[in-house]
Amino acid sequence: MKTDLWYLYEHMLRSRLFEESVTQAWYDGRISGEMHLSTGEEAIVAGTVLQLQGGDAMALDHRGTSPLVMRGVDLVLLFREFLGHPEGLCAGKGGHMHLFSKEHLAASSGIVGASGPAAAGFALAARYLRPGNVALAFFGEGAMNQGMMLESMNLAVAWNLPVVFICKDSKWAITTVSASVTGGSLVERARSFGMPALEVDGADVENVQTVAHEALARARNRKGPTFLYAPCVHPEGHLLGDPLLRIARHPLKEMGKVAGPLLKSVTRAKGSSVTKRTGGIGAVTSLIGKTTKMNILPQKDPLKVVRKNLQREKSRLRKLEDKVSEEIRVAVTTAMLSSETIERKGDLS
Amino acid sequence: MRTMTFSGAIEDALATAMAEDKRVVIMGEDVQMLRVNLFTRFGKERVLAAPISESAFVGAAVAAAMAGLRPVVEVMLVDFIGVATDALLNHAAKIEAFSGGKWQVPMVVRTACGGGYGDGGQHEQSLWGWLAHIPGLTVVVPSTPADAGGLMLAAIEYESPVIYLEHKLLADYWLDYLGSGGRKTVKYDIPEPGAKGTVPDRWQPLPIGKAVIRRQGVDITMAGVGVGIYRALEAADILEKEGVAAEILDLRTISPLDTEALKESVSKTGRLLVVDEDYRDFGLSGELAARILEARIPVKYERVCTAKTIPYNRELEDQTLPNTKMIVEKARRLIGSYP
Ligand SMILES: Cc1ncc(C[n+]2csc(CCOP(=O)(O)OP(=O)(O)O)c2C)c(N)n1
């Protein structure tokens, strides 16, 4: 296990800067559809993925970018995929929710909970074909209520599969505060399947790494699955352009769109009592308030947490940051240029 | 007459139904935010926030309907219905038949469908033919605000399970959420008359299983649903300049299919072109051909459908989903003879 903070920070920064470029391209309209970032999850990803070996597998959710970047997938291929480029990682056919890299045994899914069964299957294949290899499952706390996820945990225990279940708890599933639709504690729930369930601060990469090391060792030594529970924040909300964040950031402009019909529904005749109805508005504004809070928690930013410890060596830090920025700039420019060439060819034909 | 957006019409009709009938409840993920107006008006007992547990809450809706409620259960996107398929395939669809017709399941599954905004093939499917394949499931696909409200009311009043599909290019809030996210840098081919239009002053349930003619013509029948209707209308305008009068039949309900309306139109035109955003093979388009053949109506037939997994790349996506150009080309082939 490489515990060097500089090494961990470099990977986390590469992932963050890559996703910042993705964000820009998305706002520029060069990426279509939804875009779920993995920013805020970098410590969890670095603490686990950087310990993987050749032949290990990853089952990813809709935030697969960071795990793929840290696993070493070619950044140009990845960026091209987001642009829908025919020479992207998946020939432009998958997009950010459907990223696949066969050589890395990494598969994502936009179906919440699907990483559970996928990790179990990867682990099963590993047991027959690649003893000592493992499979990681990444998913959010919302996926802990999906039947197939819970069934996979039981399956992994029953079959003693080398899986590490990594639950990234951002507290939110789109606009729902997950605790409001979840019974009991997730850690206890996982433990009750008969596997160790370990809790760790998802903003603290060193701690994640230590705990993950233990989980991976268990899996590699045929001792079965482990559940890792790591709280984290999503500074961009659920997806880019998150409506709740839009309202929180530009209340006057965006709230107007919601407030009109909302107020109308409070004054309508039949329905529940007026106090209950104004309660509804309260619930909505309180959600928006919570979103704002989620958005302004810099001390939870895993990059800032590591960086603080590296600031002693200012010039080394600057050099590292310059190097990684340049690497991302080159990769993104290369990806963008190749896609422009294709667009121009398209114009001619 | 009032003017409403497609999604506004659904909401207004739902509000009408909920105000009149306390048994109508909404449940699903994020519904307290997605249906914030109904949540505000009717409270959390009638607009129930669900965990991401589709197999549980769709299954629960089936039994709740059996026991007297009128649930409108939401599965965000029809693609996610895979998780809840058992509740629909083996339960909702079977109870009435198994109970000898003595026990019914008056539930609505509301779900968004369709592509054209670059989200990839796990979030943009249509699946209406796939669902309608199952005896016991009723499947409706409105294409205008007026139909959206009228069919929602009808679906709630219906005594059997209805899958209600809401196309994302028509439902502005879905497109904003999944597509533009507030960006002005992306464009979509939104059929304006479908996204916004006039609706009746008072909602009346529309008959389920009744198609409507959107354009009259004598040379060729184009049949379909949802956004496909607008692509066909555009194609019809082009064909008109070539002297071809296309008739456009908006089926509105996939199952039960309005076979009579289809037969009537095709008897007149002798040509059938199916425009179907759902998958081509083993689905609605083949079913329409079968109905005409079974009725011994002589017909020349073509179809424009989605033949493969919808790719993420926007251009490839546009070439994969039915588009006006493909419809015009196929129509020309039908008007001439088969090559
Ligand atoms: C089966 C299924 N249901 C619903 C959705 C829509 N959806 C996408 S992400 C999401 C929330 C997921 O929450 P969580 O698992 O906590 O992950 P997070 O997005 O917070 O990282 C939902 C409901 C989906 N993609 N798949």
XYZ file of C-alpha atoms and ligand atoms in Angstrom:
714
model
C 0.000 0.000 0.000
C 1.431 3.347 -1.071
C 0.519 5.676 1.775
C 2.397 8.706 0.472
C 0.046 11.696 0.699
C 1.647 13.316 -2.333
C 0.765 10.290 -4.400
C -2.814 10.240 -3.143
C -3.248 13.970 -3.655
C -1.921 13.796 -7.208
C -4.565 11.246 -8.148
C -7.344 13.117 -6.405
C -6.335 16.357 -8.077
C -6.161 14.730 -11.516
C -9.679 13.452 -11.036
C -10.971 16.804 -9.770
C -9.398 18.863 -12.547
C -10.599 16.393 -15.149
C -14.140 16.758 -13.860
C -13.825 20.530 -13.772
C -13.064 20.396 -17.484
C -16.023 18.072 -17.952
C -18.157 20.630 -16.136
C -17.023 23.379 -18.463
C -17.703 21.262 -21.549
C -21.135 20.402 -20.197
C -22.030 24.066 -19.643
C -20.727 24.827 -23.134
C -23.256 22.341 -24.462
C -20.630 19.917 -25.749
C -21.856 17.144 -23.475
C -25.505 16.170 -23.729
C -27.950 14.843 -21.172
C -27.294 14.432 -17.482
C -23.885 14.723 -15.872
C -23.295 13.269 -12.419
C -19.898 14.220 -11.085
C -17.850 12.240 -8.617
C -16.380 15.417 -7.138
C -16.501 15.157 -3.363
C -15.910 11.400 -3.562
C -12.197 11.571 -4.433
C -10.910 10.464 -1.043
C -13.157 7.403 -1.065
C -12.077 6.558 -4.588
C -8.363 7.189 -4.028
C -8.397 5.252 -0.746
C -9.816 2.177 -2.468
C -9.078 2.159 -6.201
C -5.378 2.997 -5.898
C -4.898 -0.267 -3.988
C -6.297 -2.399 -6.786
C -4.121 -4.825 -8.721
C -4.265 -6.168 -12.252
C -7.283 -8.475 -12.572
C -9.360 -6.686 -9.915
C -12.769 -5.453 -11.048
C -14.913 -2.384 -10.425
C -18.706 -2.187 -10.569
C -19.561 1.498 -10.855
C -22.691 3.570 -10.456
C -23.612 6.798 -12.270
C -20.537 8.538 -10.839
C -17.899 6.390 -12.492
C -15.545 9.094 -13.743
C -13.247 9.329 -10.737
C -12.775 5.557 -10.311
C -11.890 5.250 -13.998
C -9.474 8.178 -13.901
C -7.727 6.752 -10.856
C -7.665 3.253 -12.331
C -5.620 4.694 -15.171
C -8.102 4.815 -18.033
C -6.772 7.047 -20.823
C -8.031 10.575 -20.141
C -8.352 11.445 -23.808
C -10.518 8.376 -24.445
C -12.648 9.195 -21.447
C -13.155 12.828 -22.388
C -13.916 11.882 -25.979
C -16.570 9.525 -24.697
C -18.287 12.395 -22.904
C -18.189 14.339 -26.173
C -19.807 11.383 -27.924
C -16.741 10.932 -30.100
C -16.522 7.772 -32.265
C -13.031 7.227 -30.897
C -14.102 7.620 -27.292
C -13.732 4.942 -24.637
C -17.000 3.346 -25.791
C -17.079 4.745 -29.334
C -19.349 7.551 -28.139
C -22.174 5.062 -27.625
C -22.231 4.925 -23.832
C -21.737 8.397 -22.388
C -20.938 9.158 -18.785
C -23.497 6.838 -17.186
C -22.537 3.851 -19.300
C -18.750 3.695 -19.184
C -17.033 0.390 -19.804
C -13.390 -0.594 -19.897
C -13.000 -4.295 -20.530
C -9.250 -4.237 -19.960
C -9.786 -2.741 -16.506
C -12.777 -4.984 -15.756
C -14.712 -1.802 -15.022
C -18.419 -1.507 -15.807
C -20.875 1.210 -14.868
C -24.656 1.399 -14.790
C -27.234 4.148 -14.569
C -29.619 1.809 -12.760
C -29.447 2.463 -9.036
C -28.302 -0.633 -7.181
C -26.951 -2.470 -10.225
C -23.366 -2.330 -8.990
C -24.252 -4.871 -6.256
C -24.993 -7.855 -8.485
C -22.251 -6.789 -10.903
C -19.606 -6.833 -8.190
C -20.834 -10.210 -6.977
C -20.496 -11.595 -10.489
C -17.051 -10.128 -11.045
C -15.989 -11.599 -7.718
C -17.384 -14.992 -8.610
C -15.426 -15.028 -11.869
C -12.330 -13.944 -9.961
C -12.666 -16.846 -7.569
C -12.612 -19.338 -10.441
C -10.303 -17.616 -12.876
C -8.159 -15.143 -10.939
C -7.804 -16.311 -7.334
C -6.693 -13.460 -5.098
C -8.454 -10.840 -7.194
C -11.391 -8.837 -5.868
C -14.326 -6.704 -6.996
C -15.370 -3.302 -5.707
C -18.986 -2.109 -5.749
C -19.519 1.659 -5.619
C -22.937 3.019 -4.765
C -24.741 5.743 -2.826
C -26.765 5.405 0.358
C -29.939 5.627 -1.740
C -29.014 2.336 -3.393
C -29.062 0.679 0.040
C -32.842 0.512 -0.321
C -32.713 -1.257 -3.662
C -33.609 -4.936 -3.366
C -30.906 -6.174 -5.716
C -28.228 -4.425 -3.661
C -29.339 -6.104 -0.450
C -29.750 -9.444 -2.183
C -26.199 -9.118 -3.509
C -24.860 -8.569 -0.023
C -26.484 -11.762 1.137
C -25.237 -13.568 -1.966
C -21.702 -12.358 -1.405
C -21.776 -13.599 2.182
C -23.468 -16.893 1.289
C -20.953 -17.589 -1.466
C -18.050 -16.054 0.415
C -17.248 -13.751 -2.500
C -14.305 -11.334 -2.594
C -16.372 -8.141 -2.766
C -15.851 -4.798 -1.083
C -19.155 -2.919 -0.945
C -18.435 0.812 -0.845
C -21.384 2.897 0.263
C -20.806 6.630 -0.315
C -23.328 8.420 1.856
C -24.050 11.915 0.559
C -27.299 11.950 2.598
C -29.219 12.874 -0.548
C -30.819 10.878 -3.327
C -31.705 13.557 -5.893
C -34.158 15.724 -3.904
C -34.810 13.203 -1.163
C -33.045 13.235 2.176
C -32.348 9.520 2.300
C -32.806 9.228 6.051
C -36.449 10.256 5.595
C -37.168 7.091 3.600
C -34.747 4.691 5.289
C -35.213 2.576 8.407
C -32.430 1.766 10.835
C -28.713 2.229 10.399
C -27.023 1.267 7.154
C -23.927 -0.007 8.910
C -25.969 -2.285 11.147
C -28.039 -3.371 8.198
C -24.939 -4.461 6.308
C -23.437 -6.102 9.381
C -26.585 -8.126 9.903
C -25.858 -9.963 6.662
C -22.880 -11.444 8.447
C -20.003 -9.377 7.112
C -17.817 -6.768 8.778
C -19.163 -3.249 8.293
C -16.620 -0.493 8.763
C -17.326 3.205 9.017
C -14.840 5.807 7.886
C -14.791 9.551 7.176
C -15.091 9.798 3.406
C -13.224 13.106 3.361
C -10.130 11.573 4.937
C -8.197 9.669 2.315
C -5.653 8.167 4.705
C -8.334 6.670 6.878
C -10.244 5.344 3.905
C -7.051 3.755 2.682
C -6.334 2.021 5.983
C -9.828 0.641 6.316
C -9.975 -0.401 2.660
C -6.649 -2.168 3.037
C -8.159 -4.384 5.683
C -11.246 -5.079 3.555
C -9.182 -5.895 0.487
C -6.914 -8.209 2.454
C -9.939 -10.110 3.740
C -11.293 -10.478 0.232
C -7.970 -11.561 -1.255
C -7.521 -14.115 1.523
C -10.878 -15.776 0.832
C -12.429 -14.370 3.987
C -15.431 -12.920 2.141
C -17.023 -9.527 1.597
C -16.758 -6.337 3.642
C -18.997 -3.284 3.764
C -17.345 0.147 3.860
C -19.484 3.090 4.821
C -18.104 6.535 4.024
C -20.007 9.837 4.290
C -19.222 12.423 1.605
C -20.626 15.587 0.008
C -21.540 16.375 -3.592
C -20.647 20.048 -4.036
C -22.524 20.214 -7.365
C -25.645 18.563 -5.989
C -27.122 15.512 -7.690
C -26.142 16.488 -11.216
C -24.879 19.503 -13.092
C -27.681 22.033 -13.311
C -29.304 20.573 -10.169
C -32.563 22.547 -9.864
C -32.374 22.796 -6.062
C -28.871 24.220 -6.286
C -29.951 26.529 -9.072
C -32.585 27.979 -6.777
C -30.165 28.132 -3.880
C -27.598 29.947 -6.020
C -29.928 32.255 -7.940
C -33.026 32.483 -5.759
C -34.671 35.388 -7.553
C -34.332 34.033 -11.053
C -35.104 30.360 -10.447
C -37.504 30.472 -7.498
C -39.912 32.547 -9.553
C -40.467 29.529 -11.787
C -41.455 27.347 -8.847
C -43.138 29.882 -6.576
C -46.032 30.813 -8.875
C -47.737 27.433 -9.169
C -46.685 26.573 -5.630
C -48.530 29.525 -4.129
C -51.526 28.805 -6.332
C -51.815 25.311 -4.953
C -51.925 26.619 -1.385
C -54.931 28.795 -2.065
C -56.984 26.234 -4.044
C -60.246 24.994 -2.530
C -60.324 21.266 -1.765
C -57.263 19.523 -0.424
C -55.672 19.183 2.961
C -55.975 21.818 5.683
C -54.316 25.179 5.129
C -51.696 24.605 7.834
C -50.690 21.321 6.235
C -50.447 23.062 2.917
C -48.226 25.862 4.094
C -46.256 23.040 5.703
C -45.627 21.816 2.182
C -44.054 25.114 1.206
C -42.005 25.000 4.371
C -40.763 21.550 3.409
C -39.696 22.794 -0.005
C -37.907 25.892 1.225
C -36.243 23.856 3.947
C -34.968 21.417 1.319
C -33.513 24.319 -0.606
C -31.946 25.629 2.585
C -30.370 22.243 3.266
C -29.031 22.191 -0.270
C -27.321 25.489 0.287
C -25.686 24.158 3.419
C -24.526 21.028 1.650
C -22.961 23.280 -0.907
C -20.910 25.367 1.472
C -18.985 22.849 3.491
C -15.414 23.377 2.312
C -13.989 21.562 5.315
C -15.590 18.423 3.847
C -13.799 18.839 0.543
C -11.472 15.840 0.494
C -8.915 17.699 -1.642
C -8.674 20.585 0.783
C -8.257 18.128 3.632
C -5.166 16.502 2.081
C -3.773 19.703 0.665
C -3.605 21.269 4.114
C -1.042 18.660 5.066
C 1.090 19.329 2.016
C 1.239 23.095 2.285
C 4.470 22.971 4.257
C 6.290 22.297 1.023
C 4.893 25.137 -1.033
C 7.082 24.881 -4.101
C 6.739 21.090 -4.374
C 2.994 21.507 -4.114
C 2.905 24.170 -6.796
C 5.045 22.037 -9.070
C 2.767 19.069 -8.623
C -0.364 21.114 -9.228
C 1.132 22.725 -12.327
C 2.123 19.341 -13.670
C -1.329 17.822 -13.181
C -3.110 20.911 -14.581
C -0.923 20.746 -17.654
C -1.611 17.043 -18.066
C -5.365 17.671 -17.937
C -5.120 20.673 -20.249
C -3.275 18.607 -22.849
C -5.666 15.652 -22.567
C -8.765 17.836 -22.811
C -7.399 19.909 -25.693
C -6.443 16.749 -27.565
C -9.913 15.296 -27.053
C -11.628 18.527 -28.088
C -9.414 18.991 -31.155
C -10.037 15.493 -32.415
C -13.765 16.024 -32.081
C -13.606 19.326 -33.951
C -11.736 17.640 -36.793
C -14.555 15.151 -37.040
C -17.188 17.889 -36.992
C -15.409 19.669 -39.845
C -15.191 16.457 -41.858
C -18.910 16.062 -41.248
C -19.555 19.542 -42.649
C -17.712 18.723 -45.882
C -19.564 15.522 -46.628
C -60.588 26.620 -23.414
C -57.400 27.062 -21.422
C -53.799 26.777 -22.495
C -51.498 24.462 -20.615
C -48.179 22.752 -20.901
C -48.179 18.985 -21.282
C -46.966 18.493 -17.731
C -49.254 21.222 -16.397
C -52.219 19.394 -17.898
C -51.267 16.109 -16.244
C -50.885 17.873 -12.938
C -54.178 19.703 -13.285
C -56.041 16.508 -14.117
C -54.373 14.734 -11.209
C -55.341 17.559 -8.882
C -58.938 17.261 -10.075
C -58.955 13.534 -9.422
C -57.300 13.904 -6.026
C -59.726 16.605 -4.939
C -62.694 14.453 -5.903
C -61.505 11.114 -4.650
C -59.570 10.638 -1.426
C -58.505 7.163 -2.513
C -56.184 8.629 -5.131
C -52.640 8.727 -3.782
C -49.336 9.402 -5.483
C -46.217 7.494 -4.555
C -42.695 7.348 -5.877
C -39.152 8.629 -5.606
C -38.821 12.401 -5.245
C -42.550 12.946 -5.802
C -42.760 15.535 -3.041
C -40.442 17.692 -5.112
C -41.461 16.575 -8.606
C -45.130 17.081 -7.707
C -44.509 19.940 -5.342
C -47.855 21.578 -6.052
C -49.836 18.437 -5.329
C -47.688 17.773 -2.287
C -48.351 21.270 -1.008
C -52.045 20.994 -1.639
C -52.736 17.428 -0.530
C -49.993 16.777 1.998
C -47.571 13.962 2.632
C -50.236 11.328 3.218
C -51.462 11.670 -0.348
C -48.085 12.310 -1.998
C -45.827 9.650 -0.559
C -42.057 9.842 -0.787
C -40.641 6.416 -1.569
C -37.143 5.006 -1.127
C -35.323 3.727 -4.228
C -37.139 0.399 -3.914
C -39.195 0.050 -7.087
C -39.927 -3.634 -6.667
C -41.367 -2.918 -3.219
C -43.423 0.192 -3.853
C -44.801 -0.819 -7.250
C -45.640 -4.208 -5.759
C -47.244 -2.477 -2.792
C -49.267 -0.284 -5.132
C -50.732 -3.426 -6.730
C -52.038 -4.733 -3.418
C -53.073 -1.271 -2.237
C -55.190 -1.000 -5.385
C -56.667 -4.442 -4.744
C -57.614 -3.286 -1.260
C -59.347 -0.093 -2.271
C -56.857 2.675 -2.951
C -56.348 4.256 -6.364
C -52.583 4.612 -6.445
C -50.751 6.599 -9.074
C -47.334 5.081 -8.627
C -44.407 6.792 -10.305
C -41.433 5.030 -11.809
C -39.295 7.977 -12.825
C -38.203 6.669 -16.210
C -39.693 3.634 -17.899
C -36.194 2.189 -18.186
C -36.191 1.725 -14.408
C -39.361 -0.363 -14.611
C -37.083 -3.352 -15.103
C -36.571 -3.402 -11.355
C -40.346 -3.572 -10.773
C -41.268 -5.860 -13.648
C -42.449 -8.732 -11.481
C -45.085 -6.586 -9.814
C -46.504 -5.726 -13.234
C -45.932 -8.914 -15.218
C -46.914 -11.509 -12.661
C -49.235 -9.583 -10.385
C -50.911 -6.405 -11.609
C -51.573 -8.021 -14.975
C -52.758 -11.375 -13.630
C -54.987 -10.753 -10.614
C -58.180 -10.037 -12.520
C -57.827 -13.136 -14.702
C -56.770 -15.400 -11.836
C -59.625 -14.258 -9.619
C -62.126 -15.157 -12.306
C -62.760 -11.482 -12.928
C -63.740 -10.913 -9.301
C -60.822 -8.790 -8.158
C -59.430 -5.815 -10.010
C -56.305 -3.679 -9.742
C -57.169 -0.028 -10.414
C -53.664 1.420 -10.392
C -51.790 3.813 -12.643
C -48.063 3.551 -13.272
C -46.874 6.959 -14.386
C -43.476 6.964 -16.045
C -41.427 9.105 -18.425
C -40.189 7.703 -21.714
C -38.479 8.574 -24.965
C -35.285 10.095 -26.256
C -33.907 12.955 -28.266
C -31.794 14.699 -25.616
C -28.625 12.630 -25.415
C -28.916 10.625 -22.226
C -28.097 7.225 -23.684
C -29.935 3.946 -24.087
C -30.583 3.211 -20.409
C -32.632 6.392 -19.919
C -34.339 6.977 -23.261
C -36.294 3.872 -24.126
C -40.008 3.787 -24.956
C -40.961 0.201 -24.082
C -44.694 0.679 -24.636
C -44.871 -2.302 -26.987
C -42.865 -4.410 -24.577
C -45.318 -3.596 -21.769
C -48.417 -3.913 -23.954
C -47.241 -7.415 -24.869
C -48.490 -8.563 -21.462
C -52.229 -9.383 -21.372
C -53.861 -7.474 -18.540
C -51.820 -4.281 -18.852
C -53.336 -1.215 -20.471
C -50.801 1.183 -21.980
C -51.503 4.802 -22.945
C -49.205 7.337 -24.607
C -50.635 10.861 -24.890
C -49.244 13.307 -27.460
C -51.007 16.589 -26.573
C -51.768 18.454 -23.349
C -55.494 17.829 -23.827
C -54.946 14.082 -24.206
C -52.416 14.071 -21.385
C -54.997 15.396 -18.915
C -57.934 13.423 -20.308
C -56.048 10.154 -20.369
C -54.684 10.670 -16.863
C -58.201 11.074 -15.566
C -59.327 8.038 -17.548
C -56.396 6.002 -16.270
C -57.252 6.824 -12.658
C -60.894 5.875 -13.184
C -60.053 2.680 -15.060
C -60.630 -0.533 -13.140
C -57.463 -2.272 -14.365
C -53.775 -1.381 -14.271
C -52.761 1.354 -16.695
C -49.220 2.267 -17.670
C -49.192 5.971 -18.459
C -46.187 7.073 -20.510
C -45.124 10.694 -20.627
C -42.641 11.579 -23.361
C -39.687 13.648 -22.149
C -39.627 15.908 -25.198
C -43.188 16.924 -24.316
C -42.786 17.188 -20.544
C -40.799 20.404 -20.056
C -39.687 19.713 -16.500
C -38.154 16.359 -17.409
C -36.291 17.869 -20.313
C -35.019 20.657 -18.102
C -33.955 18.201 -15.433
C -32.360 15.513 -17.593
C -31.384 17.490 -20.643
C -30.681 21.177 -20.448
C -30.209 21.633 -16.687
C -30.813 25.340 -17.220
C -28.307 25.526 -20.101
C -28.972 27.672 -23.130
C -26.195 25.899 -25.049
C -28.210 22.821 -26.006
C -31.134 22.470 -28.415
C -33.839 19.869 -28.817
C -36.389 19.142 -31.499
C -39.417 19.753 -29.303
C -42.826 19.438 -30.979
C -44.339 22.707 -29.739
C -48.041 21.770 -30.129
C -47.357 18.724 -27.981
C -45.501 20.587 -25.267
C -48.153 23.290 -24.910
C -51.716 23.636 -26.130
C -55.376 24.138 -25.401
C -57.198 21.935 -22.929
C -60.864 21.744 -21.938
C -62.127 24.036 -19.166
C -63.303 21.008 -17.255
C -61.419 17.743 -17.497
C -63.363 14.811 -18.853
C -61.859 11.333 -18.998
C -60.994 10.367 -22.569
C -62.036 6.914 -23.706
C -59.163 4.467 -23.382
C -58.563 2.443 -26.544
C -59.663 5.184 -28.927
C -57.362 6.522 -31.613
C -57.764 9.930 -33.220
C -57.037 11.175 -36.728
C -54.599 14.100 -36.558
C -54.555 14.733 -40.292
C -56.812 13.453 -43.012
C -55.538 11.955 -46.221
C -56.307 9.299 -48.784
C -52.943 8.047 -50.029
C -51.174 6.615 -47.022
C -51.888 5.953 -43.347
C -49.189 6.843 -40.865
C -49.872 5.408 -37.427
C -48.017 5.952 -34.189
C -48.002 7.640 -30.811
C -46.327 10.421 -28.844
C -43.538 12.393 -30.462
C -43.710 10.083 -33.502
C -46.980 11.795 -34.433
C -45.207 15.145 -34.848
C -42.407 13.626 -36.905
C -45.104 12.098 -39.118
C -46.953 15.428 -39.384
C -43.757 17.107 -40.539
C -43.217 14.354 -43.088
C -46.809 14.763 -44.265
C -46.207 18.449 -44.989
C -43.252 17.538 -47.180
C -45.183 14.778 -48.923
C -48.086 17.098 -49.588
C -45.851 19.171 -51.850
C -45.252 15.993 -53.835
C -48.989 15.475 -54.210
C -49.310 12.823 -51.519
C -52.102 13.143 -48.946
C -51.106 11.349 -45.761
C -53.550 10.414 -43.046
C -52.130 10.410 -39.546
C -53.587 8.183 -36.900
C -52.599 8.897 -33.313
C -53.294 5.620 -31.533
C -53.096 7.216 -28.051
C -53.616 3.800 -26.493
C -51.248 0.948 -27.358
C -53.283 -1.682 -25.606
C -56.195 -2.107 -26.132
C -55.468 -1.068 -29.684
C -58.128 0.764 -31.700
C -58.164 -1.821 -34.470
C -61.340 -0.431 -35.994
C -59.854 3.017 -36.582
C -56.728 1.443 -38.038
C -58.710 -0.813 -40.363
C -60.889 2.023 -41.511
C -57.974 4.245 -42.425
C -55.914 1.537 -44.110
C -58.941 0.277 -46.073
C -59.126 3.749 -47.534
C -55.422 4.349 -48.236
C -54.131 0.822 -48.891
C -50.800 1.824 -47.401
C -49.579 1.655 -43.811
C -46.440 3.289 -42.486
C -45.898 2.767 -38.775
C -43.842 5.375 -36.937
C -42.756 3.884 -33.642
C -40.065 5.132 -31.276
C -40.186 1.810 -29.455
C -38.080 -1.103 -30.668
C -38.894 -2.363 -34.131
C -38.736 -6.103 -33.677
C -41.576 -8.043 -32.040
C -43.503 -4.920 -31.072
C -46.213 -2.409 -31.946
C -45.224 -2.015 -35.583
C -45.499 -5.740 -36.273
C -48.749 -5.881 -34.319
C -50.356 -3.236 -36.528
C -49.364 -5.231 -39.614
C -50.860 -8.358 -38.066
C -54.172 -6.641 -37.344
C -54.472 -5.519 -40.957
C -53.503 -8.917 -42.336
C -55.949 -10.675 -40.038
C -58.680 -8.415 -41.400
C -57.705 -9.444 -44.972
C -57.156 -5.830 -45.952
C -54.758 -5.513 -48.880
C -51.898 -3.294 -47.781
C -48.458 -2.051 -48.657
C -46.470 -1.742 -45.455
C -43.353 -0.039 -44.119
C -42.152 1.003 -40.672
C -39.791 3.525 -39.117
C -38.830 2.408 -35.620
C -35.897 2.180 -33.246
C -33.992 -0.881 -34.361
C -31.130 -1.004 -31.873
C -29.795 0.229 -28.539
C -30.016 4.028 -28.506
C -26.491 5.448 -28.705
C -25.314 8.333 -26.525
C -23.823 10.395 -29.374
C -26.449 12.981 -30.322
C -26.089 12.577 -34.074
C -26.170 8.812 -33.936
C -29.137 9.080 -31.622
C -31.011 11.231 -34.118
C -30.282 8.651 -36.793
C -31.492 5.853 -34.529
C -34.812 7.325 -33.386
C -37.539 7.795 -36.026
C -36.984 11.083 -37.829
C -38.830 13.022 -40.490
C -36.358 12.208 -43.235
C -36.698 8.464 -42.727
C -40.459 8.746 -42.676
C -40.515 10.679 -45.951
C -38.200 8.159 -47.599
C -40.235 5.169 -46.524
C -43.454 6.910 -47.535
C -42.071 7.577 -51.002
C -41.227 3.901 -51.341
C -44.777 3.012 -50.433
C -46.249 5.510 -52.848
C -44.084 4.222 -55.671
C -43.891 0.473 -55.760
C -41.555 -1.596 -53.681
C -38.094 -1.484 -55.232
C -33.597 1.778 -10.537
C -33.444 3.261 -10.595
N -34.335 4.041 -9.948
C -34.221 5.377 -9.990
C -33.205 5.978 -10.676
C -33.076 7.491 -10.729
N -31.950 7.900 -9.892
C -30.742 8.145 -10.423
S -29.616 8.534 -9.287
C -30.755 8.436 -8.049
C -30.373 8.730 -6.638
C -29.324 7.818 -6.188
O -28.978 8.115 -4.883
P -27.709 7.448 -4.251
O -27.753 5.973 -4.491
O -27.612 7.887 -2.854
O -26.505 8.011 -5.123
P -26.053 9.521 -5.335
O -26.681 9.975 -6.603
O -26.490 10.319 -4.153
O -24.584 9.443 -5.471
C -32.000 8.079 -8.548
C -33.218 7.907 -7.750
C -32.311 5.130 -11.363
N -31.293 5.620 -12.085
N -32.431 3.787 -11.287
